[in-house]
Coordinates of C-alpha atoms in Angstrom, one line a residue:
M1 CA 127.5 113.2 46.2
E2 CA 130.5 114.6 47.6
S3 CA 128.9 115.9 51.0
E4 CA 127.3 112.1 51.1
A5 CA 130.8 110.9 51.2
R6 CA 131.9 113.6 53.9
D7 CA 129.1 112.6 56.3
E8 CA 130.0 108.8 55.9
A9 CA 133.4 109.6 56.7
K10 CA 132.4 111.2 59.6
G11 CA 129.9 108.8 60.8
P12 CA 126.0 108.9 61.6
V13 CA 126.3 110.8 65.0
L14 CA 127.0 114.3 65.0
H15 CA 127.2 114.9 68.9
I16 CA 126.6 113.5 72.5
V17 CA 125.0 116.3 74.5
V18 CA 123.9 116.7 78.1
V19 CA 121.3 119.0 79.0
G20 CA 120.6 119.9 82.6
F21 CA 118.1 122.3 84.5
H22 CA 119.6 125.3 86.2
H23 CA 117.3 126.9 89.1
K24 CA 118.4 130.2 87.9
K25 CA 119.0 129.7 84.0
G26 CA 116.8 126.9 83.3
C27 CA 117.7 124.2 80.7
Q28 CA 120.8 124.6 79.2
V29 CA 123.5 122.6 77.6
E30 CA 126.1 121.3 79.8
F31 CA 128.4 119.2 77.8
S32 CA 129.0 118.1 74.3
Y33 CA 131.3 116.0 72.3
P34 CA 132.5 117.1 69.9
P35 CA 131.8 120.5 70.7
L36 CA 128.3 122.2 69.4
M37 CA 130.3 125.4 68.2
P38 CA 133.7 125.5 66.6
N39 CA 136.8 126.3 68.8
E40 CA 134.9 125.9 72.1
A41 CA 135.2 123.5 74.9
H42 CA 133.2 120.6 75.9
D43 CA 131.3 122.3 78.7
S44 CA 130.4 125.6 76.7
G45 CA 126.8 126.3 76.6
L46 CA 127.0 128.2 73.5
L47 CA 124.6 126.9 70.5
P48 CA 124.3 127.6 66.8
E49 CA 121.2 129.7 66.2
E50 CA 119.6 127.0 64.1
W51 CA 119.8 124.8 67.2
K52 CA 118.6 127.3 69.9
Y53 CA 115.8 125.1 71.0
L54 CA 117.9 122.0 71.6
P55 CA 117.8 122.5 75.3
F56 CA 114.2 122.8 75.7
L57 CA 113.3 119.6 73.3
A58 CA 115.9 117.4 75.2
L59 CA 114.4 118.4 78.5
P60 CA 110.7 118.6 77.8
D61 CA 107.9 120.5 79.9
G62 CA 106.5 119.0 82.8
A63 CA 109.5 116.7 83.0
H64 CA 109.6 116.7 86.7
N65 CA 106.7 114.6 86.7
Y66 CA 108.2 111.5 85.6
Q67 CA 111.3 109.8 86.9
E68 CA 112.2 109.1 83.3
D69 CA 111.0 109.8 79.9
T70 CA 112.5 109.7 76.2
V71 CA 112.1 112.2 73.5
Y72 CA 112.1 112.0 69.8
F73 CA 112.8 115.6 67.9
H74 CA 114.1 116.9 64.7
L75 CA 116.5 120.1 64.3
P76 CA 116.6 122.1 61.1
P77 CA 120.1 121.7 59.3
L78 CA 123.2 124.0 59.8
S79 CA 123.9 126.6 57.2
G80 CA 125.5 124.5 54.2
D81 CA 123.7 121.2 55.3
L82 CA 120.4 120.1 53.5
K83 CA 119.6 117.3 55.5
C84 CA 117.0 117.0 58.9
V85 CA 118.9 116.5 62.2
Y86 CA 117.4 113.5 64.0
G87 CA 117.5 113.9 67.8
V88 CA 116.9 111.3 70.8
S89 CA 117.2 112.4 74.3
C90 CA 117.0 110.2 77.5
Y91 CA 115.8 112.1 80.4
R92 CA 116.2 111.1 84.3
Q93 CA 116.3 112.6 87.6
I94 CA 118.2 111.8 90.6
E95 CA 118.2 113.1 94.3
A96 CA 120.5 115.4 95.1
K97 CA 121.6 113.9 98.3
A98 CA 122.5 110.8 96.5
L99 CA 125.5 112.5 94.4
K100 CA 128.6 112.0 95.1
A101 CA 130.0 115.0 93.9
R102 CA 127.7 117.7 94.6
Q103 CA 128.1 120.9 92.7
A104 CA 127.7 124.7 93.8
D105 CA 124.7 125.6 91.6
V106 CA 122.6 122.3 93.0
T107 CA 120.3 124.1 95.4
R108 CA 117.3 121.9 94.9
E109 CA 116.5 118.4 96.1
T110 CA 116.5 116.6 92.6
V111 CA 119.0 117.1 89.7
Q112 CA 117.7 116.7 86.0
K113 CA 119.3 115.9 83.1
S114 CA 119.0 114.6 79.8
V115 CA 121.8 112.7 77.5
C116 CA 121.0 113.5 74.1
V117 CA 122.4 112.0 70.4
L118 CA 122.3 114.1 67.5
S119 CA 122.2 111.9 64.3
R120 CA 122.2 112.0 60.6
V121 CA 120.2 109.0 60.3
P122 CA 116.5 108.3 61.7
L123 CA 117.2 105.3 63.7
Y124 CA 115.4 106.4 66.8
G125 CA 114.2 103.2 68.4
L126 CA 118.1 101.8 68.0
L127 CA 119.7 105.0 69.4
Q128 CA 117.3 105.1 72.3
A129 CA 117.7 101.3 73.2
K130 CA 121.8 102.1 73.1
L131 CA 121.2 105.7 74.7
Q132 CA 119.2 104.5 77.7
L133 CA 121.7 101.7 78.9
I134 CA 124.5 104.8 78.8
T135 CA 122.2 107.2 80.6
H136 CA 121.5 104.6 83.3
A137 CA 125.2 103.9 83.9
Y138 CA 126.0 107.5 83.4
F139 CA 123.6 108.5 86.5
E140 CA 124.6 105.3 88.5
E141 CA 128.4 106.9 88.7
K142 CA 126.5 109.6 90.7
D143 CA 129.1 112.0 89.3
F144 CA 128.5 114.1 86.3
S145 CA 132.0 115.0 86.0
Q146 CA 132.5 111.7 84.7
I147 CA 132.3 112.2 81.1
S148 CA 134.4 109.7 79.6
I149 CA 131.3 107.2 79.2
L150 CA 130.0 109.7 76.9
K151 CA 133.0 110.0 74.9
E152 CA 133.2 106.4 74.5
L153 CA 129.3 106.0 73.6
Y154 CA 130.2 108.5 70.5
E155 CA 132.9 106.4 69.3
H156 CA 131.1 103.1 69.8
M157 CA 127.7 104.4 68.0
N158 CA 129.8 105.7 65.3
G159 CA 131.6 102.7 65.0
S160 CA 128.8 100.0 65.1
L161 CA 126.3 102.3 62.8
R162 CA 128.8 103.4 60.1
G163 CA 127.5 101.9 57.1
S164 CA 124.1 100.9 58.6
S165 CA 121.4 100.5 55.9
L166 CA 118.0 102.3 56.4
E167 CA 116.4 99.2 55.3
G168 CA 115.1 96.3 57.5
S169 CA 113.3 96.1 60.7
Q170 CA 116.0 98.1 62.7
V171 CA 114.2 101.2 61.4
Y172 CA 111.2 100.4 63.0
L173 CA 112.3 99.4 66.5
G174 CA 109.9 100.7 69.2
L175 CA 107.4 101.6 66.5
S176 CA 104.2 99.2 66.7
P177 CA 101.3 99.6 64.6
R178 CA 99.8 96.6 66.2
D179 CA 99.6 98.5 69.5
L180 CA 98.4 101.7 67.5
I181 CA 95.5 99.8 66.0
L182 CA 94.6 98.3 69.3
H183 CA 94.2 101.7 70.6
F184 CA 92.9 103.8 67.7
Q185 CA 91.1 101.1 66.0
H186 CA 89.4 102.3 62.6
K187 CA 90.7 105.9 63.1
V188 CA 94.1 105.0 62.2
V189 CA 92.5 105.2 58.6
I190 CA 91.4 108.6 59.3
L191 CA 94.7 109.6 60.3
F192 CA 96.4 108.0 57.5
K193 CA 94.3 110.3 55.0
L194 CA 94.5 113.0 56.9
I195 CA 98.2 113.4 56.6
L196 CA 97.9 112.6 53.0
L197 CA 96.1 116.0 52.8
E198 CA 99.0 117.7 54.3
K199 CA 96.8 119.4 57.1
K200 CA 97.8 120.7 60.5
V201 CA 97.7 117.9 62.7
L202 CA 98.4 118.2 66.4
F203 CA 99.1 115.2 68.6
Y204 CA 98.7 115.6 72.3
V205 CA 99.3 113.4 75.1
S206 CA 101.9 113.0 78.4
P207 CA 104.7 111.8 78.7
V208 CA 106.7 112.5 75.8
N209 CA 107.7 108.9 74.8
R210 CA 104.0 108.1 74.4
L211 CA 103.7 111.1 72.4
V212 CA 106.5 110.5 69.8
G213 CA 105.8 106.8 69.9
A214 CA 102.0 107.2 68.5
L215 CA 103.3 110.2 66.2
M216 CA 106.3 108.2 64.5
T217 CA 104.2 104.7 64.3
V218 CA 101.7 106.7 62.1
L219 CA 104.0 107.9 60.0
S220 CA 105.8 104.3 59.7
L221 CA 102.5 103.3 57.8
F222 CA 103.7 105.4 54.9
P223 CA 106.0 103.2 52.8
G224 CA 109.7 104.9 52.8
M225 CA 108.8 107.8 55.0
I226 CA 110.8 106.9 58.2
E227 CA 113.7 106.0 56.0
H228 CA 113.9 108.7 53.2
G229 CA 111.0 110.7 53.7
L230 CA 111.8 113.3 56.5
V231 CA 114.9 114.7 55.3
D232 CA 113.3 118.0 54.8
S233 CA 110.7 118.0 57.8
S234 CA 112.4 120.7 60.0
H235 CA 113.5 123.6 57.3
Y236 CA 112.6 126.2 59.8
K237 CA 114.2 129.4 61.4
P238 CA 114.0 130.5 65.1
K239 CA 111.3 132.8 66.1
S240 CA 113.9 136.1 65.5
S241 CA 114.2 135.7 62.1
V242 CA 111.3 133.3 61.1
S243 CA 108.7 135.6 60.0
D244 CA 110.6 138.7 58.3
D245 CA 113.3 136.6 56.4
L246 CA 112.2 136.8 52.8
S247 CA 114.8 134.7 51.6
L248 CA 113.4 131.7 53.8
V249 CA 109.7 132.7 52.4
E250 CA 111.1 132.1 49.0
S251 CA 113.2 129.1 49.2
V252 CA 110.5 127.2 51.7
S253 CA 107.3 128.4 50.1
G254 CA 107.7 129.3 46.2
A255 CA 104.3 129.4 44.9
E256 CA 105.3 127.4 42.0
D257 CA 106.5 124.6 44.0
F258 CA 103.4 123.8 45.6
V259 CA 99.7 124.5 46.4
S260 CA 98.0 124.6 49.6
V261 CA 94.3 124.6 49.1
S262 CA 91.6 124.2 51.8
V263 CA 88.8 121.7 51.7
T264 CA 86.5 124.5 51.8
D265 CA 87.8 126.4 49.1
I266 CA 87.9 123.0 46.8
A267 CA 83.6 122.7 47.9
S268 CA 83.1 126.2 47.0
A269 CA 84.8 126.2 43.9
G270 CA 83.6 122.8 42.8
V271 CA 86.6 121.8 41.1
A272 CA 89.2 118.9 41.7
P273 CA 91.9 117.7 39.3
E274 CA 90.9 115.0 36.9
G275 CA 92.9 111.8 36.2
V276 CA 96.0 111.3 34.4
K277 CA 96.7 112.1 30.7
A278 CA 97.4 109.1 28.5
A279 CA 101.2 110.3 27.9
R280 CA 103.1 112.9 29.9
P281 CA 106.7 113.6 30.0
A282 CA 109.2 111.9 32.5
A283 CA 109.6 115.2 34.4
E284 CA 106.7 117.2 33.7
P285 CA 106.9 120.8 35.5
L286 CA 104.6 121.5 38.3
S287 CA 101.7 124.0 37.4
S288 CA 100.8 126.7 39.7
G289 CA 97.4 125.9 39.1
T290 CA 96.5 129.3 37.4
S291 CA 97.4 128.0 33.8
T292 CA 95.3 127.4 31.1
E293 CA 96.6 123.8 30.6
G294 CA 95.9 123.4 34.2
D295 CA 92.6 124.6 34.0
N296 CA 91.8 122.2 31.2
N297 CA 93.0 119.3 33.6
H298 CA 90.2 120.1 36.1
L299 CA 86.6 119.0 36.2
R300 CA 83.7 119.6 38.4
P301 CA 83.0 116.5 40.8
P302 CA 79.4 114.9 40.6
S303 CA 77.2 116.0 43.5
R304 CA 76.7 112.1 44.0
A305 CA 78.6 109.1 42.8
S306 CA 77.8 107.7 39.3
P307 CA 75.4 104.7 38.5
E308 CA 78.5 102.9 37.8
S309 CA 80.2 103.6 40.8
S310 CA 80.2 101.2 43.6
E311 CA 79.9 104.0 46.0
S312 CA 76.0 104.5 46.4
D313 CA 73.9 107.1 48.2
W314 CA 73.5 105.7 51.7
E315 CA 77.6 105.1 51.9
T316 CA 77.9 108.8 52.2
L317 CA 75.4 108.7 55.2
D318 CA 76.5 111.2 57.5
P319 CA 76.1 110.6 61.2
S320 CA 74.5 114.1 62.0
V321 CA 71.4 112.8 60.0
L322 CA 70.5 110.6 62.9
E323 CA 70.7 114.1 65.3
D324 CA 68.4 116.6 66.2
A325 CA 68.7 120.1 64.7
A326 CA 71.5 121.5 66.7
P327 CA 73.5 125.0 67.1
K328 CA 76.7 125.4 64.5
E329 CA 78.9 125.5 67.8
E330 CA 77.7 122.1 68.9
E331 CA 78.6 120.8 65.2
A332 CA 81.9 122.5 65.3
G333 CA 83.0 120.5 68.6
A334 CA 81.6 117.1 67.0
E335 CA 83.9 114.2 66.7
P336 CA 85.1 111.9 64.2
P337 CA 83.7 108.4 64.3
D338 CA 84.6 106.2 67.1
A339 CA 85.8 102.7 66.9
F340 CA 83.6 100.3 66.0
D341 CA 83.2 96.7 67.4
S342 CA 84.7 93.8 64.6
Q343 CA 83.3 90.3 64.5
P344 CA 85.4 87.5 63.0
G345 CA 85.9 87.7 59.5
T346 CA 87.4 85.7 56.4
P347 CA 91.2 84.9 56.9
I348 CA 93.7 86.6 54.2
T349 CA 94.2 84.7 51.2
V350 CA 96.1 86.9 48.9
Q351 CA 99.4 88.4 50.2
P352 CA 100.5 92.0 49.5
L353 CA 104.2 92.8 48.4
G354 CA 106.3 92.9 51.2
V355 CA 108.2 96.4 52.0
S356 CA 111.6 94.9 51.6
G357 CA 111.1 93.5 48.3
Q358 CA 110.5 96.5 46.6
G359 CA 113.9 97.2 45.0
G360 CA 116.4 100.0 45.9
V361 CA 116.2 103.8 45.7
T362 CA 116.9 106.4 43.5
Q363 CA 117.1 110.0 43.5
G364 CA 113.7 111.8 42.6
L365 CA 113.8 114.2 39.7
V366 CA 111.6 116.2 41.3
S367 CA 110.9 115.5 44.9
G368 CA 114.5 115.4 45.9
L369 CA 114.0 112.7 47.8
E370 CA 115.4 109.1 47.7
E371 CA 112.6 107.2 46.0
D372 CA 111.8 103.5 45.1
Q373 CA 110.2 102.2 41.9
Y374 CA 106.6 103.6 42.7
G375 CA 107.7 107.2 43.5
L376 CA 107.6 106.6 47.3
P377 CA 107.7 108.0 49.9
L378 CA 105.4 110.6 48.9
P379 CA 107.2 114.0 49.5
I380 CA 104.6 115.0 52.0
F381 CA 107.1 116.7 54.6
T382 CA 109.0 119.2 52.1
K383 CA 108.7 122.7 51.1
G384 CA 107.4 124.0 54.5
Y385 CA 105.5 120.8 55.8
L386 CA 107.3 120.3 59.1
C387 CA 107.6 116.9 61.3
L388 CA 108.2 117.9 64.7
P389 CA 107.7 114.9 66.7
Y390 CA 108.1 116.9 69.9
M391 CA 107.6 120.6 69.8
A392 CA 108.4 122.5 72.7
L393 CA 106.8 125.7 73.8
Q394 CA 109.5 128.2 72.9
Q395 CA 108.3 126.6 69.2
H396 CA 104.8 127.7 69.5
H397 CA 105.0 130.6 66.9
L398 CA 105.6 127.9 64.3
L399 CA 102.1 126.9 64.3
S400 CA 101.1 130.3 62.8
D401 CA 104.2 131.0 60.8
V402 CA 103.8 132.3 57.3
A403 CA 106.6 130.1 56.0
V404 CA 105.1 126.8 57.5
R405 CA 102.1 125.5 55.4
G406 CA 101.5 122.9 57.6
F407 CA 102.7 120.2 60.2
V408 CA 102.5 117.0 62.1
A409 CA 103.5 117.8 65.5
G410 CA 103.5 116.8 69.1
A411 CA 103.3 118.5 72.3
T412 CA 102.7 117.7 75.7
N413 CA 101.9 121.5 76.9
I414 CA 98.0 122.2 77.5
L415 CA 98.5 125.3 75.8
F416 CA 98.8 123.9 72.3
R417 CA 95.6 121.7 72.9
Q418 CA 93.6 125.0 74.0
Q419 CA 94.6 127.1 70.7
R420 CA 92.4 124.7 68.6
H421 CA 92.0 127.2 65.9
L422 CA 96.1 126.9 65.0
S423 CA 95.7 123.1 64.1
D424 CA 93.1 121.6 61.5
A425 CA 93.0 118.5 63.8
V426 CA 94.0 117.8 67.4
V427 CA 94.7 114.3 68.0
E428 CA 94.1 113.2 71.7
V429 CA 96.3 110.0 72.1
E430 CA 95.2 109.2 75.8
E431 CA 91.3 109.4 74.8
A432 CA 92.3 108.0 71.1
R433 CA 90.3 110.8 70.0
I434 CA 90.3 113.1 66.6
Q435 CA 89.1 116.7 67.4
I436 CA 88.4 118.3 64.0
Q437 CA 86.7 121.7 64.0
D438 CA 86.0 122.1 60.2
P439 CA 82.8 120.2 59.2
E440 CA 83.7 120.1 55.6
L441 CA 87.0 118.4 56.8
R442 CA 85.2 116.0 58.8
R443 CA 83.0 114.9 55.7
T444 CA 86.1 114.8 53.4
L445 CA 87.6 112.3 56.1
S446 CA 84.3 110.2 56.6
L447 CA 85.3 106.7 55.8
T448 CA 83.7 104.9 52.9
T449 CA 82.1 101.5 53.1
A450 CA 85.4 100.2 51.5
D451 CA 87.4 101.9 53.7
L452 CA 85.4 100.8 56.6
R453 CA 85.9 97.1 55.3
F454 CA 89.7 97.7 55.1
A455 CA 89.7 99.0 59.3
D456 CA 87.5 96.4 60.1
Y457 CA 90.1 93.9 58.5
L458 CA 92.9 95.1 60.3
V459 CA 90.9 95.5 63.9
K460 CA 89.7 91.6 63.3
H461 CA 93.4 90.5 62.6
V462 CA 94.9 92.3 65.7
T463 CA 92.5 91.6 68.0
E464 CA 91.3 88.2 67.2
N465 CA 93.2 85.2 69.0
R466 CA 93.7 83.3 65.6
D467 CA 96.4 80.3 64.5
D468 CA 99.7 82.3 63.6
V469 CA 100.1 82.2 59.9
F470 CA 103.6 83.6 58.8
L471 CA 103.5 85.3 55.3
D472 CA 106.7 85.2 53.3
G473 CA 107.9 88.9 53.1
T474 CA 105.3 90.6 55.5
G475 CA 105.6 88.5 58.4
W476 CA 103.3 87.2 60.9
E477 CA 99.7 87.9 60.1
G478 CA 98.2 90.5 62.2
G479 CA 101.7 91.6 63.4
D480 CA 103.6 94.9 62.7
E481 CA 105.1 94.4 59.5
W482 CA 101.8 92.8 57.9
I483 CA 99.8 95.9 59.1
R484 CA 102.7 98.1 57.2
A485 CA 102.1 95.8 54.2
Q486 CA 98.4 96.4 54.1
F487 CA 99.1 100.2 54.1
T488 CA 101.4 100.0 51.7
L489 CA 98.9 98.1 49.3
Y490 CA 96.4 100.6 50.2
L491 CA 98.4 103.7 49.3
H492 CA 99.7 101.8 46.3
S493 CA 96.1 101.1 44.9
L494 CA 95.1 104.6 45.5
L495 CA 97.9 106.0 43.6
S496 CA 97.4 103.5 40.6
S497 CA 93.7 104.3 40.6
A498 CA 94.5 107.9 40.2
L499 CA 96.7 107.1 37.1
Q500 CA 93.8 105.5 35.1
Q501 CA 91.5 107.1 32.8
D502 CA 87.7 107.4 33.6
N503 CA 88.7 106.5 36.8
E504 CA 85.9 108.2 38.7
R505 CA 84.3 104.6 39.9
L506 CA 87.7 103.3 41.3
L507 CA 88.5 106.6 43.2
A508 CA 84.7 106.5 44.5
D509 CA 85.6 104.1 46.9
Y510 CA 88.2 106.2 48.4
G511 CA 85.8 109.0 48.8
V512 CA 85.1 111.8 45.9
P513 CA 85.6 114.6 48.4
F514 CA 88.9 113.2 49.8
V515 CA 90.4 112.6 46.4
G516 CA 89.2 115.9 45.3
A517 CA 91.4 117.5 48.2
W518 CA 94.2 115.3 48.0
K519 CA 94.8 115.9 44.2
N520 CA 95.2 119.5 45.2
T521 CA 98.1 118.7 47.6
H522 CA 101.7 119.3 47.1
N523 CA 102.7 115.4 47.4
F524 CA 100.5 114.5 44.7
R525 CA 101.1 117.0 42.1
V526 CA 105.1 116.3 42.5
W527 CA 104.5 112.7 42.6
F528 CA 101.9 112.9 39.3
S529 CA 104.5 115.1 37.5
N530 CA 106.9 112.0 37.2
K531 CA 106.8 108.6 35.8
H532 CA 107.1 105.6 38.0
P533 CA 107.8 102.2 36.2
G534 CA 106.8 100.2 39.3
M535 CA 103.1 101.3 39.1
T536 CA 102.4 99.4 35.8
A537 CA 102.4 96.3 38.1
I538 CA 99.8 97.5 40.6
T539 CA 96.2 96.6 40.4
A540 CA 93.8 99.9 40.3
G541 CA 91.1 99.9 42.7
H542 CA 90.4 99.9 46.0
P543 CA 91.6 96.5 48.1
F544 CA 88.2 96.4 49.4
Q545 CA 86.1 97.4 46.6
G546 CA 83.0 95.2 45.9
Q547 CA 79.1 95.2 45.7
Y548 CA 77.3 95.8 48.8
S549 CA 75.6 93.1 51.1
V550 CA 73.3 93.3 54.3
A551 CA 76.6 92.8 56.1
D552 CA 77.8 96.3 54.8
V553 CA 74.5 97.9 55.3
K554 CA 74.7 96.9 58.9
L555 CA 78.4 98.0 59.3
R556 CA 77.5 101.6 57.9
L557 CA 74.6 101.9 60.2
S558 CA 76.6 100.6 63.3
H559 CA 79.2 103.1 62.3
S560 CA 76.8 105.8 61.9
V561 CA 74.5 105.3 65.4
Q562 CA 77.8 104.7 67.3
N563 CA 79.4 108.0 65.9
S564 CA 76.6 110.3 66.3
E565 CA 75.7 112.1 69.5
R566 CA 72.1 111.1 69.1
G567 CA 73.3 107.2 68.3
K568 CA 75.2 107.7 71.7
K569 CA 72.3 109.1 73.9
I570 CA 70.3 106.2 72.5
G571 CA 73.2 103.7 73.6
N572 CA 73.6 105.2 77.1
A573 CA 69.9 105.6 77.8
M574 CA 69.9 101.5 77.0
I575 CA 72.7 100.9 79.4
T576 CA 70.7 102.9 82.2
T577 CA 67.3 101.4 81.2
S578 CA 68.7 98.1 81.8
R579 CA 70.6 99.0 84.9
N580 CA 67.2 100.2 86.5
M581 CA 65.2 97.5 85.2
V582 CA 67.5 94.9 86.9
Q583 CA 67.6 97.1 90.4
T584 CA 63.5 97.3 90.0
G585 CA 63.3 93.6 89.5
K586 CA 65.2 92.8 92.9
A587 CA 62.9 94.9 94.5
V588 CA 59.7 93.8 93.5
G589 CA 60.5 90.2 93.8
Q590 CA 61.8 87.3 92.4
S591 CA 59.4 86.1 89.8
V592 CA 58.5 89.8 88.7
G593 CA 62.3 90.5 88.3
G594 CA 63.0 87.4 86.6
A595 CA 60.1 88.6 83.9
L596 CA 61.8 92.1 83.9
T597 CA 65.5 90.7 83.4
S598 CA 64.4 88.3 80.3
A599 CA 62.9 91.7 79.1
K600 CA 66.0 93.6 79.7
S601 CA 67.9 90.7 78.0
A602 CA 66.0 90.7 75.0
M603 CA 66.4 94.5 74.7
S604 CA 70.0 94.5 75.2
S605 CA 70.6 91.6 72.9
W606 CA 68.7 93.4 70.2
F607 CA 70.8 96.8 70.5
S608 CA 73.8 94.7 70.4
T609 CA 72.8 93.2 67.1
L610 CA 72.1 96.5 65.8
A611 CA 75.2 98.4 67.4
Q612 CA 77.8 95.7 66.2
P613 CA 78.4 94.6 62.4
A614 CA 77.8 91.1 61.7
P615 CA 80.4 88.7 60.7
V616 CA 81.6 89.3 57.3
T617 CA 81.2 86.0 55.2
S618 CA 83.3 85.1 51.8
S619 CA 80.4 86.0 49.5
S620 CA 79.8 89.3 50.8
T621 CA 83.3 91.1 51.4
P622 CA 86.1 90.3 49.0
E623 CA 89.9 90.1 49.9
P624 CA 92.1 93.0 49.2
A625 CA 93.3 92.6 45.5
S626 CA 96.6 91.4 45.3
E627 CA 99.8 93.3 43.8
V628 CA 101.9 91.4 40.8
K629 CA 105.6 91.4 41.6
P630 CA 107.1 93.2 38.7

């Protein structure tokens, strides 16, 4: 508490830093206010050992290809501090001949610099908005020795942001789930479940502003994650000491604090934690997974869903059943499902609890994070699981370091993407593609029919032109706040289902393999070890659970056809055939061409009917279950 009071007195902004590119020395700090090192001048290039990568993060790879760019990055805490340092950098370049005062070391045609803010609070978009204006003004001076504007920026930011609450829309400024769903469509649900499993996830795209925007928007779907869930997300050491520092391994990756189990291990062992006990202490100690009591809390998952489960055999249909026999190498390179076309659906009739109405936060007894009454945010980015919105090439060693159990990281350098063996999943943002090498993990993340209904429901509300409906607490239907509320409901329902006894049927709608893997993650074990009073008001079960209908069969078949290699070949063949028939019809004459065109239209109409899910009626698809406000 004393340290928090001390931080509050200092203000949320730690430093304003200018990073430039020197033709001989590379990226270097040219100015900092206050100085980064005690008893040093403002123009000193000395850096704390923990922040040695700061110049390479603030001035990203390939920056010379863009006139301007924006970077979000995380720095490890300095010794004595416990919380992540959030960085926002605005990069620009200017022609050297335009400078009023040209220094002797400026030998190139352009000058590249970044103005950076290091902050204690994760107000990425708000800091970016202020920083872009100042960066523009700083470059318009055409004299980089004029640093008074940077000192004024420091005083202004600390004055305006001091006492700012991490609640409300200002936390999510610039992060648009609506744009994310428009681009990734149903794959957003796959990304959500992928991070729940604490896998090694690498986002790849250029420029950096698109990269960090996509990555942080995905994290904003997790309730409370941006506000309170990233304080422990950057605990790493520079390369010189990261692998041989035993104290770091003990403090970050203690085996008694978390467990990391691969999906393949789970499948081979055939075990997954069972549901919750009827009663448990408020702060039940974490089990390492080797005790007798821990063994009694595991049960072998069934080879198929139970008869009572709403998850039927065709539900788990793998798209590979539609493919011919293929080499293992080709299977390993297969992609997760692509987006499916949506049809008009039933408007929402229930409203999930608004994010802003979930009460205050308290210090978690086990997680150490500030939690709400539901135990959220989940402690995903703790104990060596890193969140690095942008990763410089100099940090490449972190991908394989023994003290790092996983990460969600962003990169623009192609070397990161080429070394796929260092990541469980590579998210290529430009193509909206998720590359997963492990077939077992792909099956674990395959969407159930209830998940497909949920994804289809989101896509429809975002893409369709509908009358604006404003819902109290969740904003405009189909808007950013509304989308976050849907994922909050999804996660609340998943957690509530995990607490129920005899919950096999409830959890089957989320996917039996997925739930089995998730129950072995650090975030679930920590969350499960404590009581959360708000969960008593949450309805268990998938928000889109319900009986199957013809529309669901069509949705599943469409999903399988569109996301298998053979299905894609069939679609391409149909398109090619249709095009050739039109050309042939024009060549042989109007009468014959008319007949061929009619045949082509009939075939195209039939195939499009097969490939697209039918409109879901109110009788076939249930609305999501509502939450009861406590």
